[in-house]
Coordinates of C-alpha atoms and ligand atoms in Angstrom, one line a residue:
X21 CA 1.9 5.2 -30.5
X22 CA 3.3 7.8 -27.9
X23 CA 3.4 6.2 -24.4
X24 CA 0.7 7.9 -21.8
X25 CA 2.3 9.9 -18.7
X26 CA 1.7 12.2 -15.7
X27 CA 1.3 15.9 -17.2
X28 CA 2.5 17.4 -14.0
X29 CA 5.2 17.0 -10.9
X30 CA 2.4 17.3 -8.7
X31 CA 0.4 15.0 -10.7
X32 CA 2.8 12.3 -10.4
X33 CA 3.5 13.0 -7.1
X34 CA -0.3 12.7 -6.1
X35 CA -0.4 9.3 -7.8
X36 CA 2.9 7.8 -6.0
X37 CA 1.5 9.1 -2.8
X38 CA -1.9 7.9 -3.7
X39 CA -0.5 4.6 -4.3
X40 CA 1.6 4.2 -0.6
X41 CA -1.3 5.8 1.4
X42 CA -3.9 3.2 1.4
X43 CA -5.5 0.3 3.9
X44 CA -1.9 -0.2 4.8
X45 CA -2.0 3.4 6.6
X46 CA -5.9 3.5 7.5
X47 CA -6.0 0.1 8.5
X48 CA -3.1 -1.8 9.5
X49 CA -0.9 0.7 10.7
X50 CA -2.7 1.6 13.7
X51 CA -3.3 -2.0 14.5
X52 CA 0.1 -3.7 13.9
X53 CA 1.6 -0.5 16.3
X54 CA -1.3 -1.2 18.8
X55 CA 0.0 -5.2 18.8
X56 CA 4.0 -4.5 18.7
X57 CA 4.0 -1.9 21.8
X58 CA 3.1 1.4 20.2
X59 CA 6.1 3.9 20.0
X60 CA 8.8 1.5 19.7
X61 CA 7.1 0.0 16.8
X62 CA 7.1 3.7 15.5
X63 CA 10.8 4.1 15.8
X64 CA 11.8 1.0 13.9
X65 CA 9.8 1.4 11.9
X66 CA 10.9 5.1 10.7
X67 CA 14.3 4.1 10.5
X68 CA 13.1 1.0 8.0
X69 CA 11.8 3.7 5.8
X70 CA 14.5 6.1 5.7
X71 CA 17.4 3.4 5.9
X72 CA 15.9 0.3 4.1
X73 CA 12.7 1.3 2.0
X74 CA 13.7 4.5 0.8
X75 CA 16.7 3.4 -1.5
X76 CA 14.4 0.8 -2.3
X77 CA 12.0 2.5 -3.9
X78 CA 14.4 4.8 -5.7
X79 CA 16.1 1.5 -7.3
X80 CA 12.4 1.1 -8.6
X81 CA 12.3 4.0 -9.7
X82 CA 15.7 4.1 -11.3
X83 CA 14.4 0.8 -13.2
X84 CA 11.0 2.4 -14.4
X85 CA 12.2 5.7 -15.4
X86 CA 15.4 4.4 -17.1
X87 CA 13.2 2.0 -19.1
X88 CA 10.2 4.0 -19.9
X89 CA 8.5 0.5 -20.2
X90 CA 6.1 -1.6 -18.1
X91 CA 7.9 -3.6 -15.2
X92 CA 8.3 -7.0 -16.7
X93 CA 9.9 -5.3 -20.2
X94 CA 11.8 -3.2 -17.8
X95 CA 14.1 -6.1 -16.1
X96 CA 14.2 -7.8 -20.0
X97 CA 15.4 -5.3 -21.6
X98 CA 18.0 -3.4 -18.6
X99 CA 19.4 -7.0 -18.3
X100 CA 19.4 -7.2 -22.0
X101 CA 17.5 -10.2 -22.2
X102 CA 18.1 -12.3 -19.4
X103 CA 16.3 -14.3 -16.7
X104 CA 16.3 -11.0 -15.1
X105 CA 12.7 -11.1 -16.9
X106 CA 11.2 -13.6 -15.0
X107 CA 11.8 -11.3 -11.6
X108 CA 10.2 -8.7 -14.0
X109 CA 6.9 -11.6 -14.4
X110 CA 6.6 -11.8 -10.9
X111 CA 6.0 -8.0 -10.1
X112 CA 3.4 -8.3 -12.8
X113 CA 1.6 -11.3 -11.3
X114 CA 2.1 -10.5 -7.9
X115 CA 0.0 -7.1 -7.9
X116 CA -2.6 -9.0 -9.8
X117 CA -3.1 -11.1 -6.9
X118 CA -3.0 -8.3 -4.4
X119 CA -5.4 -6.5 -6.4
X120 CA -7.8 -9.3 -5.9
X121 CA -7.8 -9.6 -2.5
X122 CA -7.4 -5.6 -1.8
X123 CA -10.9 -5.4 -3.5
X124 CA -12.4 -7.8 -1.0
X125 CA -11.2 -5.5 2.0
X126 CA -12.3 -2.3 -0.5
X127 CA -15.5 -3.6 -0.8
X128 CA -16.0 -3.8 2.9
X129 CA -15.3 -0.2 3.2
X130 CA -17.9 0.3 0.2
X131 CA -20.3 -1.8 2.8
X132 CA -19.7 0.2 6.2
X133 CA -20.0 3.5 4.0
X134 CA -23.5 2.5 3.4
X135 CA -23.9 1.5 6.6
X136 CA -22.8 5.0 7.8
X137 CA -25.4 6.3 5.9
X138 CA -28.1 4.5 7.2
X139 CA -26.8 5.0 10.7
X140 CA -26.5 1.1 11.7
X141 CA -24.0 2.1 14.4
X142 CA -26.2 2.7 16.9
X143 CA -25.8 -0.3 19.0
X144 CA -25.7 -0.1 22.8
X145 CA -23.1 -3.1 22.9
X146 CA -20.2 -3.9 21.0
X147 CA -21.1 -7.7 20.0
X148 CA -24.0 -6.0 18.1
X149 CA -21.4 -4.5 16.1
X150 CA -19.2 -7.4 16.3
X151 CA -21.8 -9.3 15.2
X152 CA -22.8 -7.2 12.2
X153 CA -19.6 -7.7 10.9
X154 CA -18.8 -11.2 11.1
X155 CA -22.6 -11.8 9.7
X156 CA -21.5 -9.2 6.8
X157 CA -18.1 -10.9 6.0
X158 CA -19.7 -14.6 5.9
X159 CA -22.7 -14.0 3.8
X160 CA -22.6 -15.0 0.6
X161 CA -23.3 -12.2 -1.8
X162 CA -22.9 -8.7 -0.4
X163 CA -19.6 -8.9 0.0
X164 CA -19.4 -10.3 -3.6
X165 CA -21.1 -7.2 -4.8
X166 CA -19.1 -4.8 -2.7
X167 CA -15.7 -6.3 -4.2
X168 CA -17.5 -6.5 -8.1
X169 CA -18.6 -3.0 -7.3
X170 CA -14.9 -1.5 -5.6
X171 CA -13.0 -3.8 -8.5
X172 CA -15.5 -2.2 -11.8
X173 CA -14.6 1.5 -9.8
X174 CA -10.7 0.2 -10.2
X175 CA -10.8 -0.5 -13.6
X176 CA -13.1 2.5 -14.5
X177 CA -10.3 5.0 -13.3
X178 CA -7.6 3.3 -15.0
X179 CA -9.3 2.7 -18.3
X180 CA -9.6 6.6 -18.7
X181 CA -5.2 6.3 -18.8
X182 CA -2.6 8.1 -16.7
X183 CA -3.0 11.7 -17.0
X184 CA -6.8 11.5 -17.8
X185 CA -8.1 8.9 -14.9
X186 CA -5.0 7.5 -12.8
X187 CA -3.5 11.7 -12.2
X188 CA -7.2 13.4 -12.3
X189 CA -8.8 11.0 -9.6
X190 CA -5.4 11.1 -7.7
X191 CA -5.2 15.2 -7.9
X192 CA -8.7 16.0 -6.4
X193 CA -8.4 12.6 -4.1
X194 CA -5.6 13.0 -2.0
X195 CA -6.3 16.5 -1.0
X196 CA -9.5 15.2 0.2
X197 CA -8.6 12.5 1.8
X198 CA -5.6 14.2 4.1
X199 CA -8.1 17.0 5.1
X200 CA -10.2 14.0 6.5
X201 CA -8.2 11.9 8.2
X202 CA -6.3 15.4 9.8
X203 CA -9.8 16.6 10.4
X204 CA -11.0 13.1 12.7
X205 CA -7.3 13.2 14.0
X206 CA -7.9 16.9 15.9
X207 CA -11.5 15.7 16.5
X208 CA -10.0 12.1 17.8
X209 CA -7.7 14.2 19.9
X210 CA -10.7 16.7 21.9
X211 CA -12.1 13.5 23.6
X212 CA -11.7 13.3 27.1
X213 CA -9.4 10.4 27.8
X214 CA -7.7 10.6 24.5
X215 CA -4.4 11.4 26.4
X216 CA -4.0 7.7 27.0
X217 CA -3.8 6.8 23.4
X218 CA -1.0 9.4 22.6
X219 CA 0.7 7.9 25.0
X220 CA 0.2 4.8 24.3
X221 CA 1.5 6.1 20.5
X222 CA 4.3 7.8 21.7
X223 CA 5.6 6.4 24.8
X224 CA 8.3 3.8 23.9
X225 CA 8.0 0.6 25.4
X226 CA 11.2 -1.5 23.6
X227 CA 10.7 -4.7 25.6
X228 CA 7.9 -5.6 23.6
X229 CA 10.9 -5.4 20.4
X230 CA 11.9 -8.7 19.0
X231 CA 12.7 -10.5 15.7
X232 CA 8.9 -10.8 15.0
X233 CA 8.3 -7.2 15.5
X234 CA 11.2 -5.7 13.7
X235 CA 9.9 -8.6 10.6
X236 CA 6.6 -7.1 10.9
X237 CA 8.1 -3.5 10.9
X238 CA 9.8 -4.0 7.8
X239 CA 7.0 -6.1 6.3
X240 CA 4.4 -3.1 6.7
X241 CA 7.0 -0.3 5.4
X242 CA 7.5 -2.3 2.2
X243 CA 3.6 -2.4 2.0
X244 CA 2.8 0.6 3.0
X245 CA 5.3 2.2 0.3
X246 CA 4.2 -0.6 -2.2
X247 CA 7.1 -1.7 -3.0
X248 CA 8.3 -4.9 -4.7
X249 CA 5.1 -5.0 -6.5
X250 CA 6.4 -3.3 -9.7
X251 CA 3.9 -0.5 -9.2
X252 CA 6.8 1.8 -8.3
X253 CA 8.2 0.8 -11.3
X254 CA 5.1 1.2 -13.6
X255 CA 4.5 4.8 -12.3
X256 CA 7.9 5.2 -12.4
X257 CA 8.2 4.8 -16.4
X258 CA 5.1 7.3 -16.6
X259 CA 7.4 10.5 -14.6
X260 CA 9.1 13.1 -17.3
X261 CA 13.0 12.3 -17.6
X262 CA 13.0 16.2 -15.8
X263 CA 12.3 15.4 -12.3
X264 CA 13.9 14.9 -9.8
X265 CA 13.9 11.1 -8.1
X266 CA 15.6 11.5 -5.0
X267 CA 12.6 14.7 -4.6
X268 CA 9.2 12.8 -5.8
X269 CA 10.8 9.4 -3.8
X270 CA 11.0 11.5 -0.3
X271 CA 8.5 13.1 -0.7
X272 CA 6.4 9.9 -1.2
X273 CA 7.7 8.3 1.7
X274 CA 7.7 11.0 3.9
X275 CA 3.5 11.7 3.0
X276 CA 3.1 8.0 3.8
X277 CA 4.6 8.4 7.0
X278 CA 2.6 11.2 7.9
X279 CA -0.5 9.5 6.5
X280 CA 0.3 7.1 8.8
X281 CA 1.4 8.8 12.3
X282 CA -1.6 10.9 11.5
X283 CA -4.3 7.7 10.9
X284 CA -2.5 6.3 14.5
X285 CA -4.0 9.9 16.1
X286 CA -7.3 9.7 14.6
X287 CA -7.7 6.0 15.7
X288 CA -5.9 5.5 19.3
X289 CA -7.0 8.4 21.0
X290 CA -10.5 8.0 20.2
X291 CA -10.1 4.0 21.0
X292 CA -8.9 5.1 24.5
X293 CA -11.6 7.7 25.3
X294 CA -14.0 4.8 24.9
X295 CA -11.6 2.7 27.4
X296 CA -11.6 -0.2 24.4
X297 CA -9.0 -2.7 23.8
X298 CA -6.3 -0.9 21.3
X299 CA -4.6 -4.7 20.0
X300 CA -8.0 -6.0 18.3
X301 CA -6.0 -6.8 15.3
X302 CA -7.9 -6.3 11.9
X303 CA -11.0 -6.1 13.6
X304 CA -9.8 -2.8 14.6
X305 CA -11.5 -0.7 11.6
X306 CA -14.4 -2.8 11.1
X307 CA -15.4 -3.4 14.6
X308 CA -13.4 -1.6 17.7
X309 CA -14.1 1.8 15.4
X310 CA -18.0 1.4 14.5
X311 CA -18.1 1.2 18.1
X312 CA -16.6 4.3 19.1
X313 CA -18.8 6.1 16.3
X314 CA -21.7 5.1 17.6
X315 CA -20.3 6.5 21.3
X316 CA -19.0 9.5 20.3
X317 CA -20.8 12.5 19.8
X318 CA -21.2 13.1 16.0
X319 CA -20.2 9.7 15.7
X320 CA -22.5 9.4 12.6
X321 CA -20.6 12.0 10.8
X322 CA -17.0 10.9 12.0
X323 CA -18.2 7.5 10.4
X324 CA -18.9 8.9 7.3
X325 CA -16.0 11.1 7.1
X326 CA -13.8 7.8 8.7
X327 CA -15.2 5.1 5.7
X328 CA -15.1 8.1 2.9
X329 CA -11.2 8.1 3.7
X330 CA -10.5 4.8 3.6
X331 CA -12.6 3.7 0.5
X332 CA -10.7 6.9 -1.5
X333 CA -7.5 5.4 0.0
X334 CA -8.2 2.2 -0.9
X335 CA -9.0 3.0 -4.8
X336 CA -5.9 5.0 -5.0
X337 CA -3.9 1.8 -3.9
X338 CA -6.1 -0.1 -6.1
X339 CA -5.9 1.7 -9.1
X340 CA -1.6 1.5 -9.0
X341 CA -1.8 -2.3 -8.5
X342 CA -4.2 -2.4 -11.6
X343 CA -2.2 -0.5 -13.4
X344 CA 0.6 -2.3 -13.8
X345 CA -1.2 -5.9 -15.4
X346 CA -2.7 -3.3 -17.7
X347 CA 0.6 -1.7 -18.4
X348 CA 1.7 -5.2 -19.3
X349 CA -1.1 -6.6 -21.4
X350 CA -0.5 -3.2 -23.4
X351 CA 2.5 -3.0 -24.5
X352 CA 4.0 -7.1 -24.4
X353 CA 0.7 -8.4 -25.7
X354 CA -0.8 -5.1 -27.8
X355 CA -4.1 -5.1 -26.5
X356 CA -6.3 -1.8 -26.4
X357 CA -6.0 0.1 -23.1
X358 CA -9.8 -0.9 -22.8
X359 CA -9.0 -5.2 -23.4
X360 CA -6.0 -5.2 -20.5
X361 CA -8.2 -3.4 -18.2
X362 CA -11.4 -6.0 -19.0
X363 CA -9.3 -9.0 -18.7
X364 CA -7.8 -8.0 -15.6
X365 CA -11.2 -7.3 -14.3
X366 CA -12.0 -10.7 -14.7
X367 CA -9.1 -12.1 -13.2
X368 CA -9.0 -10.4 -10.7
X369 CA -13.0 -10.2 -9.7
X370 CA -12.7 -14.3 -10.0
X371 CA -9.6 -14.0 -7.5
X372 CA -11.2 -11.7 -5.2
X373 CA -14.5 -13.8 -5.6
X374 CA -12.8 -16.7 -4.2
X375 CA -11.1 -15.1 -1.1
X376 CA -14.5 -13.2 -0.6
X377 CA -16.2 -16.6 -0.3
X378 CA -13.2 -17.7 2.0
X379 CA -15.1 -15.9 5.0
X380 CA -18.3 -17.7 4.2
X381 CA -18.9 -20.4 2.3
X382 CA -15.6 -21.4 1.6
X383 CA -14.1 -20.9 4.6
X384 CA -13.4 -25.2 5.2
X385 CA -11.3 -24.7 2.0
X386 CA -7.6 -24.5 3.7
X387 CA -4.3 -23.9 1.3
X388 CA -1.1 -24.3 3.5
X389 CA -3.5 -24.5 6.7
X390 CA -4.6 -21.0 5.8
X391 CA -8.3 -19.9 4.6
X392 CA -8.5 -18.7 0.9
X393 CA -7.6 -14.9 1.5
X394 CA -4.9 -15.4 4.2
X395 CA -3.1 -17.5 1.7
X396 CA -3.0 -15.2 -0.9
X397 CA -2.4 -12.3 2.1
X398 CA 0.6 -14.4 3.1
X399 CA 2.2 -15.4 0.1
X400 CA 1.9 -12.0 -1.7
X401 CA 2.5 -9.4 1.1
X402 CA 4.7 -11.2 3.4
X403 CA 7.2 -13.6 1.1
X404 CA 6.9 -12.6 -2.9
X405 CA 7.0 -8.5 -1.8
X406 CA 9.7 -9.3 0.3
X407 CA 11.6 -11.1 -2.2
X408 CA 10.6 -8.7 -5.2
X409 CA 11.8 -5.8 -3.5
X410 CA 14.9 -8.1 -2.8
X411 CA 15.6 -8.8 -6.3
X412 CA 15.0 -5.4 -7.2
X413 CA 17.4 -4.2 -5.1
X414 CA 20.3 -6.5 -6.1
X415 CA 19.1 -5.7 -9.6
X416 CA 19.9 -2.5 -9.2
X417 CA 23.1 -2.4 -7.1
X418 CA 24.8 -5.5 -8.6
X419 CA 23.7 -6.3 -12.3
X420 CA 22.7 -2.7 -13.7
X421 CA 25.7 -0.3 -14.7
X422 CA 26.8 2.2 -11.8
X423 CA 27.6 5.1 -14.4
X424 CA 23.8 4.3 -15.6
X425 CA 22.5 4.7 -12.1
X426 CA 24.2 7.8 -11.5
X427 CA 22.9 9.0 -14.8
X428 CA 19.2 8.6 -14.0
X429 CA 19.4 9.7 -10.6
X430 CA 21.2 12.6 -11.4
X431 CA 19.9 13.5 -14.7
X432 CA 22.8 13.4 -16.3
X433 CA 25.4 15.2 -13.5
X434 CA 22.4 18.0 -13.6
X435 CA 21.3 17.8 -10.2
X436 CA 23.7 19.1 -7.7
X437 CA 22.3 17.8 -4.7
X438 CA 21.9 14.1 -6.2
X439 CA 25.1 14.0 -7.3
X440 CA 26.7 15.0 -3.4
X441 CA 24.1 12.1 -1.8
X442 CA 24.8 9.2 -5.0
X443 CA 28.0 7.6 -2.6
X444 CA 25.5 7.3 0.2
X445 CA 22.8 5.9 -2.3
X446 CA 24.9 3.8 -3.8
X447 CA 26.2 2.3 -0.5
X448 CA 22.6 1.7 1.0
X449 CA 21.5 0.1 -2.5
X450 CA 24.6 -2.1 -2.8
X451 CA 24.6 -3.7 0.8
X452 CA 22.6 -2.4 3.4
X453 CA 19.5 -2.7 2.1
X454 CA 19.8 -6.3 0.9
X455 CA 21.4 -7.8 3.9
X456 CA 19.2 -6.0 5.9
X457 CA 15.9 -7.2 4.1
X458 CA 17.3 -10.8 3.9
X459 CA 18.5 -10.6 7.7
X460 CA 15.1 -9.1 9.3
X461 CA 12.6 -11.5 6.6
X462 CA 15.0 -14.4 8.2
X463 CA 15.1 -13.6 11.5
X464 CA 11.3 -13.1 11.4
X465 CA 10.6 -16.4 10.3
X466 CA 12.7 -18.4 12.1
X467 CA 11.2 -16.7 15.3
Ligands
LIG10 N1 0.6 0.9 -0.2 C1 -0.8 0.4 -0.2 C2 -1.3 0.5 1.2 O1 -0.6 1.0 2.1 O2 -2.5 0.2 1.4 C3 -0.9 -1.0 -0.7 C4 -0.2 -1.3 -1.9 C5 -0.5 -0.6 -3.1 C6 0.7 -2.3 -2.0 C7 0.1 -0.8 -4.3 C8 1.3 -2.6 -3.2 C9 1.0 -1.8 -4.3 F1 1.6 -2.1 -5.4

């Protein structure tokens, strides 16, 4: 049977930059820069992208494209068969995990949506709002039917295959959502008092730079660009041998970045204005924002507009993760397109139920002294994305062949441009990026 793929450049492009621009952008961006001194945090964390991420995620690429295959048949078969594989497992199970947990935070956005609607940010004082959320997050059910309802979405898309649900929801979605978030970013920035939170963006402050920031700079990049995660890979294996990778790769990152910088201007200017506290953490989106909506004036529509972008970011992200379990399920254990995408469902609804119930019900439950969800948060996004990208990496610059590398990143010697940049490439893939990722993870921990 002839493998699905992205009918178009743009289409593929739509879905790479649909998978980096998600809650990572909308979400924790803004917050992680409000807790690590703002434009310093910026800075190091653009040169991450450029210097570490970015030959990163063309060594994914590289791996996906080369193989045609899903991630885990990928490393078996460029390794020709050896325990290369079992990195190849773990970006497979790893997303699965993610998935599970991403859904949770979806189907909170699927929640204050609805709220929106029925104008429930109305509150004179922001423990109302606090309140409301905390009351939300440790009941029982709703968030169970918000994650059910943000996962069955997921799989919907991804059922319908790459060109006909992962590229068509991508090429009408992404448009969408940057006209948004621009849209509440120039609205953000006519507030009186939103000067402070530019500032506050752009003014570096480096003494608040240390080992924990710089690991949390890194540690946000790789998110944010979803890498180590095998979805890079999986999407990769769907582009046409044709393109270009150093082109759809910078591209990506540099539309993430923007997504990003742009989400900081929509969110800190408008946090200023209301003179509120820009370092609330995760609470920022769910609590410090309701807040300002229901101050501002047309706060009911910014809050429609706001949740719209972040559930349609989210479901982008969601749908990438998905993808590559189903990729998997496909083609190593020949199920329909229709059984991988109902088994993962289950897996990862039961997952997602269980970190849901970690705000409520289960929240005594403690794995490694952490609730449910920040377990599964930790152990997924901080140490096994860190170490797949890692492996990746050294797969690429120290057991793959160079003259194959050159070969799929230049086409063949085809592209000029490629060809001038592969010494650079090849340099950054070889050694800087590994010891760089090993000495910032390191360093992070130990401080
Ligand atoms: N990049 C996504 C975000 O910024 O929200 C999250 C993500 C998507 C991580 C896909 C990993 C992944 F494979």
């Amino acid at each position: 049977m002839r493998r699905d793929s992205f009918g178009s450049r743009f289409g593929a492009l739509v879905a790479l930059a649909g998978s980096a621009v998600g809650l990572g952008n909308l979400w924790r961006f803004p917050y992680l820069v409000g807790e690590n001194g703002g434009a310093a945090f910026i800075i190091i964390y653009i040169v991450f992208v450029f210097l570490i991420c970015l030959p990163i995620f063309i060594s994914e690429f590289i791996v996906g494209r080369r193989s045609q295959k899903n991630a885990f048949a990928a490393f078996r078969d460029l390794s020709g068969g050896s325990g290369w594989r079992w990195v190849g497992l773990m970006t497979v199970i790893v997303p699965v995990v993610v998935t599970s947990y991403y859904s949770v935070i979806g189907g909170w956005a699927v929640e204050y949506l609805f709220k929106s609607f029925t104008f429930s940010f109305t509150a004179e004082a922001q423990s109302v709002i606090d309140t409301m959320f905390s009351d939300f997050t440790s009941s029982p059910w709703r968030p169970l039917i918000c994650h059910t309802a943000f996962l069955c979405v997921t799989a919907l898309i991804v059922v319908m295959g790459i060109k006909g649900g992962i590229e068509k929801f991508s090429k009408i979605m992404m448009p969408l959502l940057f006209v948004i978030v621009m849209a509440i970013a120039v609205y953000s920035l006519t507030l009186s008092g939103s000067h402070k939170g530019v500032e506050y963006l752009f003014r570096p402050d480096f003494s608040k730079i240390d080992a924990k920031s710089c690991a949390a700079a890194l540690g946000q990049a790789f998110f944010s660009l979803s890498l180590g995660f095998g979805t890079i890979m999986t999407y990769a294996s769907y582009v046409d041998k044709k393109e270009n990778i150093m082109f759809q790769s910078t591209a990506t990152a540099v539309s993430d970045l923007m997504f990003a910088l742009i989400a900081g201007i929509a969110v800190m200017p408008a946090v200023f204005a209301f003179g509120l506290d820009p370092q609330s953490g995760p609470g920022l989106v769910f609590e410090t924002l309701p807040y300002v909506f229901s101050q501002m004036p047309a706060g009911g529509l910014v809050a429609i507009l706001f949740f719209i972008a972040l559930l349609v970011a989210a479901i982008t992200s969601s749908i990438s993760m998905f993808e590559v379990g189903v990729a998997y399920l496909i083609e190593e254990k020949k199920m329909s397109r229709i059984a991988a995408c109902s088994v993962l469902l289950a897996v990862c609804w039961s997952v997602g139920a269980l970190c849901s119930l970690s705000f409520g019900p289960l929240s005594n439950v403690r794995l490694a002294g952490m609730n449910i969800f920040d377990f599964f948060d930790n152990l997924s996004s901080n140490i096994l994305m860190t170490l797949g990208s890692l492996l990746t990496v050294l797969f690429v610059g120290w057991r793959l062949k160079k003259t194959e590398i050159y070969d799929e990143f230049t086409n063949g010697g085809t592209i000029s441009a490629n060809v001038r940049i592969f010494g650079i490439l090849w340099f950054l893939i070889r050694y800087v990026a590994p010891v760089a990722v090993a000495v910032v993870f390191l360093s992070g921990i130990i401080a």
